């Protein structure tokens, strides 16, 4: 457990009490306590304002690579990592996850805790990285994976099993059902459990309003 300590997290509350990040679930409820990150590399897809990367670093992670595509939370993530003096352990990338390439992001758009990554016809170009590319670039042999990226988790289905087996443990927040993710991870040699889907209608979501949320937990069979 993280225990009692003093940390500084900026940018977690927007106008209208709309959250960025999820500091209560991350630090108080410890929703990522399933992951044993002690002395491990961690890839954090959906780093938001840096709350979960900071949590992993404080729990003893050797190195955390956090991906956050939206400029607004990314700027806070950088600030929060610096303010908590964790730049030696955490690297935040202004990047998304999926097929390797690039996407244009509208820099005027603020993102919240439900915003999906989608292309814009104006703004700035950011990179999109696959797990294969991240593992190769950072020379990762064994790691832990956390994913909370509002739908991009299904791009994991395109990764080959050899890449997935670089991860000892995986925790994914799913947004449109668990079945494909469960089957993919089981076929890659993981023991998998999942929470019952919570179904609801999200009118703010542009891509698919009908969501099924929950968590998938996977442990590699050695």
Short mmCIF file of C-alpha atoms in Angstrom, two decimals:
data_model
loop_
_atom_site.label_atom_id
_atom_site.label_comp_id
_atom_site.label_asym_id
_atom_site.label_seq_id
_atom_site.Cartn_x
_atom_site.Cartn_y
_atom_site.Cartn_z
CA UNK A 1 0.00 0.00 0.00
CA UNK A 2 1.03 3.60 -0.55
CA UNK A 3 0.34 4.56 3.06
CA UNK A 4 0.14 8.10 4.42
CA UNK A 5 2.25 10.64 2.60
CA UNK A 6 2.00 14.08 1.11
CA UNK A 7 1.56 14.42 -2.62
CA UNK A 8 0.52 17.27 -4.88
CA UNK A 9 -1.97 16.66 -7.70
CA UNK A 10 -3.14 19.53 -9.89
CA UNK A 11 -5.79 19.60 -12.60
CA UNK A 12 -8.14 16.96 -11.21
CA UNK A 13 -11.26 19.12 -11.07
CA UNK A 14 -12.70 21.20 -13.92
CA UNK A 15 -15.58 23.64 -14.08
CA UNK A 16 -18.89 21.98 -13.25
CA UNK A 17 -17.15 19.45 -10.97
CA UNK A 18 -16.09 17.32 -13.96
CA UNK A 19 -13.16 15.10 -13.09
CA UNK A 20 -9.84 14.75 -14.82
CA UNK A 21 -8.03 11.68 -13.69
CA UNK A 22 -9.43 9.68 -10.81
CA UNK A 23 -7.52 10.58 -7.66
CA UNK A 24 -10.04 9.12 -5.21
CA UNK A 25 -10.13 5.65 -6.77
CA UNK A 26 -6.39 5.67 -7.48
CA UNK A 27 -5.10 6.80 -4.08
CA UNK A 28 -7.93 6.16 -1.61
CA UNK A 29 -9.64 3.07 -3.05
CA UNK A 30 -6.38 1.82 -4.59
CA UNK A 31 -8.14 0.30 -7.57
CA UNK A 32 -4.76 -0.71 -9.04
CA UNK A 33 -3.64 -2.54 -5.91
CA UNK A 34 -4.00 -5.81 -7.86
CA UNK A 35 -0.84 -4.96 -9.78
CA UNK A 36 2.45 -5.84 -8.08
CA UNK A 37 4.72 -3.14 -9.50
CA UNK A 38 7.62 -3.44 -7.04
CA UNK A 39 10.88 -3.08 -9.02
CA UNK A 40 8.93 -3.49 -12.28
CA UNK A 41 8.62 -1.48 -15.47
CA UNK A 42 5.04 -0.25 -15.89
CA UNK A 43 3.33 0.87 -19.09
CA UNK A 44 0.39 3.08 -18.16
CA UNK A 45 -1.96 3.68 -21.09
CA UNK A 46 -4.32 6.47 -20.13
CA UNK A 47 -2.04 8.35 -17.73
CA UNK A 48 -4.40 11.37 -17.58
CA UNK A 49 -3.07 13.95 -15.09
CA UNK A 50 -0.38 11.58 -13.86
CA UNK A 51 -2.29 10.20 -10.87
CA UNK A 52 -1.87 6.51 -11.66
CA UNK A 53 1.80 6.83 -12.77
CA UNK A 54 2.55 8.61 -9.49
CA UNK A 55 0.72 5.87 -7.57
CA UNK A 56 2.81 3.18 -9.27
CA UNK A 57 6.05 5.05 -8.61
CA UNK A 58 5.18 5.44 -4.93
CA UNK A 59 4.45 1.69 -4.74
CA UNK A 60 7.98 0.94 -5.86
CA UNK A 61 7.86 0.73 -9.66
CA UNK A 62 11.30 0.85 -11.23
CA UNK A 63 10.10 2.92 -14.19
CA UNK A 64 6.69 4.10 -15.41
CA UNK A 65 6.01 4.96 -19.05
CA UNK A 66 2.72 6.86 -19.18
CA UNK A 67 0.80 7.63 -22.38
CA UNK A 68 -1.66 10.53 -22.44
CA UNK A 69 -2.85 11.77 -25.86
CA UNK A 70 -4.81 14.85 -24.82
CA UNK A 71 -2.73 18.04 -24.34
CA UNK A 72 -4.81 19.34 -21.41
CA UNK A 73 -4.33 16.43 -18.95
CA UNK A 74 -0.85 15.78 -20.38
CA UNK A 75 0.29 19.24 -19.28
CA UNK A 76 -0.92 18.54 -15.74
CA UNK A 77 0.70 15.11 -15.75
CA UNK A 78 4.07 16.65 -16.55
CA UNK A 79 3.60 19.26 -13.82
CA UNK A 80 2.45 16.71 -11.24
CA UNK A 81 5.37 14.39 -11.90
CA UNK A 82 7.80 17.31 -11.56
CA UNK A 83 6.13 18.71 -8.43
CA UNK A 84 6.33 15.32 -6.73
CA UNK A 85 9.98 14.93 -7.74
CA UNK A 86 9.42 11.73 -9.65
CA UNK A 87 10.97 12.60 -13.01
CA UNK A 88 13.65 9.98 -12.38
CA UNK A 89 10.98 7.26 -12.32
CA UNK A 90 8.16 8.51 -14.57
CA UNK A 91 8.20 9.48 -18.24
CA UNK A 92 4.97 10.94 -19.62
CA UNK A 93 4.45 10.80 -23.38
CA UNK A 94 1.96 13.00 -25.23
CA UNK A 95 0.90 9.97 -27.24
CA UNK A 96 -1.90 7.49 -27.74
CA UNK A 97 -2.08 3.71 -28.01
CA UNK A 98 -3.00 1.69 -31.09
CA UNK A 99 -1.57 1.00 -34.52
CA UNK A 100 1.73 2.84 -34.95
CA UNK A 101 1.23 6.17 -36.65
CA UNK A 102 -0.04 9.66 -35.92
CA UNK A 103 -3.31 11.43 -35.23
CA UNK A 104 -4.26 15.11 -35.21
CA UNK A 105 -5.68 16.32 -31.88
CA UNK A 106 -7.76 19.47 -31.40
CA UNK A 107 -5.70 21.44 -28.86
CA UNK A 108 -8.68 23.66 -27.99
CA UNK A 109 -10.70 20.69 -26.76
CA UNK A 110 -10.58 19.86 -23.08
CA UNK A 111 -10.76 16.17 -22.31
CA UNK A 112 -12.49 14.64 -19.33
CA UNK A 113 -12.54 11.18 -17.78
CA UNK A 114 -14.86 9.83 -20.49
CA UNK A 115 -13.29 11.33 -23.64
CA UNK A 116 -12.29 8.95 -26.43
CA UNK A 117 -9.39 9.64 -28.73
CA UNK A 118 -10.60 10.71 -32.17
CA UNK A 119 -9.00 12.49 -35.11
CA UNK A 120 -9.57 16.18 -35.77
CA UNK A 121 -9.13 18.24 -38.92
CA UNK A 122 -7.15 20.85 -37.00
CA UNK A 123 -4.70 20.98 -34.14
CA UNK A 124 -1.44 19.19 -33.39
CA UNK A 125 -0.12 15.85 -34.55
CA UNK A 126 0.71 13.31 -31.84
CA UNK A 127 2.17 9.82 -32.18
CA UNK A 128 0.29 6.57 -31.66
CA UNK A 129 2.36 3.67 -30.34
CA UNK A 130 1.73 -0.07 -30.21
CA UNK A 131 2.92 -2.18 -27.29
CA UNK A 132 5.44 -3.77 -29.63
CA UNK A 133 6.98 -0.39 -30.39
CA UNK A 134 7.04 0.70 -26.73
CA UNK A 135 8.63 -2.55 -25.60
CA UNK A 136 11.28 -2.30 -28.28
CA UNK A 137 12.06 1.38 -27.73
CA UNK A 138 12.36 1.10 -23.95
CA UNK A 139 14.06 -2.30 -24.11
CA UNK A 140 11.49 -3.86 -21.80
CA UNK A 141 11.86 -7.55 -21.03
CA UNK A 142 9.22 -7.91 -18.33
CA UNK A 143 6.64 -5.38 -17.21
CA UNK A 144 3.18 -4.61 -15.85
CA UNK A 145 0.42 -3.12 -18.02
CA UNK A 146 -2.41 -0.83 -16.96
CA UNK A 147 -4.98 0.36 -19.50
CA UNK A 148 -7.78 2.91 -19.04
CA UNK A 149 -8.19 4.61 -22.38
CA UNK A 150 -11.92 4.83 -23.11
CA UNK A 151 -12.05 2.20 -25.82
CA UNK A 152 -8.52 2.00 -27.21
CA UNK A 153 -8.00 -1.15 -25.09
CA UNK A 154 -9.44 -3.24 -27.94
CA UNK A 155 -6.37 -2.44 -30.06
CA UNK A 156 -4.66 -4.93 -27.75
CA UNK A 157 -6.42 -7.61 -29.81
CA UNK A 158 -4.01 -6.80 -32.67
CA UNK A 159 -0.87 -7.41 -30.59
CA UNK A 160 0.83 -10.77 -30.99
CA UNK A 161 0.96 -13.15 -28.04
CA UNK A 162 4.73 -12.91 -27.71
CA UNK A 163 4.42 -9.19 -27.02
CA UNK A 164 1.61 -9.66 -24.51
CA UNK A 165 3.68 -12.23 -22.63
CA UNK A 166 6.23 -9.51 -21.88
CA UNK A 167 3.75 -8.48 -19.20
CA UNK A 168 3.55 -10.36 -15.92
CA UNK A 169 0.26 -8.74 -14.92
CA UNK A 170 -2.34 -6.74 -16.83
CA UNK A 171 -5.28 -4.67 -15.60
CA UNK A 172 -7.68 -3.21 -18.16
CA UNK A 173 -10.75 -1.07 -17.68
CA UNK A 174 -13.04 -2.24 -20.46
CA UNK A 175 -15.72 0.01 -21.89
CA UNK A 176 -17.58 -2.17 -24.43
CA UNK A 177 -17.47 -5.65 -22.94
CA UNK A 178 -14.80 -8.08 -21.77
CA UNK A 179 -15.25 -11.18 -23.94
CA UNK A 180 -12.74 -10.47 -26.72
CA UNK A 181 -10.14 -9.18 -24.26
CA UNK A 182 -10.58 -12.21 -22.02
CA UNK A 183 -10.25 -14.64 -24.92
CA UNK A 184 -7.19 -12.88 -26.32
CA UNK A 185 -5.39 -12.93 -22.98
CA UNK A 186 -6.31 -16.53 -22.23
CA UNK A 187 -4.97 -17.58 -25.64
CA UNK A 188 -1.75 -15.70 -24.86
CA UNK A 189 -1.26 -17.75 -21.70
CA UNK A 190 -2.85 -15.69 -18.94
CA UNK A 191 -5.18 -16.60 -16.13
CA UNK A 192 -8.02 -14.09 -16.44
CA UNK A 193 -10.83 -12.86 -14.26
CA UNK A 194 -13.17 -9.94 -14.77
CA UNK A 195 -15.85 -7.91 -13.07
CA UNK A 196 -19.49 -8.06 -14.12
CA UNK A 197 -20.25 -5.46 -16.82
CA UNK A 198 -21.95 -2.29 -15.69
CA UNK A 199 -24.21 -1.23 -18.54
CA UNK A 200 -25.29 2.34 -19.08
CA UNK A 201 -26.00 4.96 -21.72
CA UNK A 202 -23.45 7.77 -22.05
CA UNK A 203 -24.87 10.66 -24.12
CA UNK A 204 -21.58 12.59 -23.99
CA UNK A 205 -19.73 9.81 -25.83
CA UNK A 206 -19.53 10.47 -29.57
CA UNK A 207 -18.45 7.05 -30.85
CA UNK A 208 -20.76 4.64 -29.03
CA UNK A 209 -23.31 5.70 -26.42
CA UNK A 210 -24.04 2.18 -25.14
CA UNK A 211 -21.23 1.20 -22.80
CA UNK A 212 -20.39 -1.88 -20.72
CA UNK A 213 -17.77 -1.06 -18.10
CA UNK A 214 -15.69 -3.22 -15.82
CA UNK A 215 -12.19 -4.53 -15.21
CA UNK A 216 -10.19 -7.40 -16.66
CA UNK A 217 -7.38 -8.79 -14.48
CA UNK A 218 -4.76 -11.06 -16.02
CA UNK A 219 -1.76 -12.92 -14.60
CA UNK A 220 0.70 -14.64 -16.93
CA UNK A 221 1.08 -18.37 -16.54
CA UNK A 222 4.82 -19.11 -16.39
#
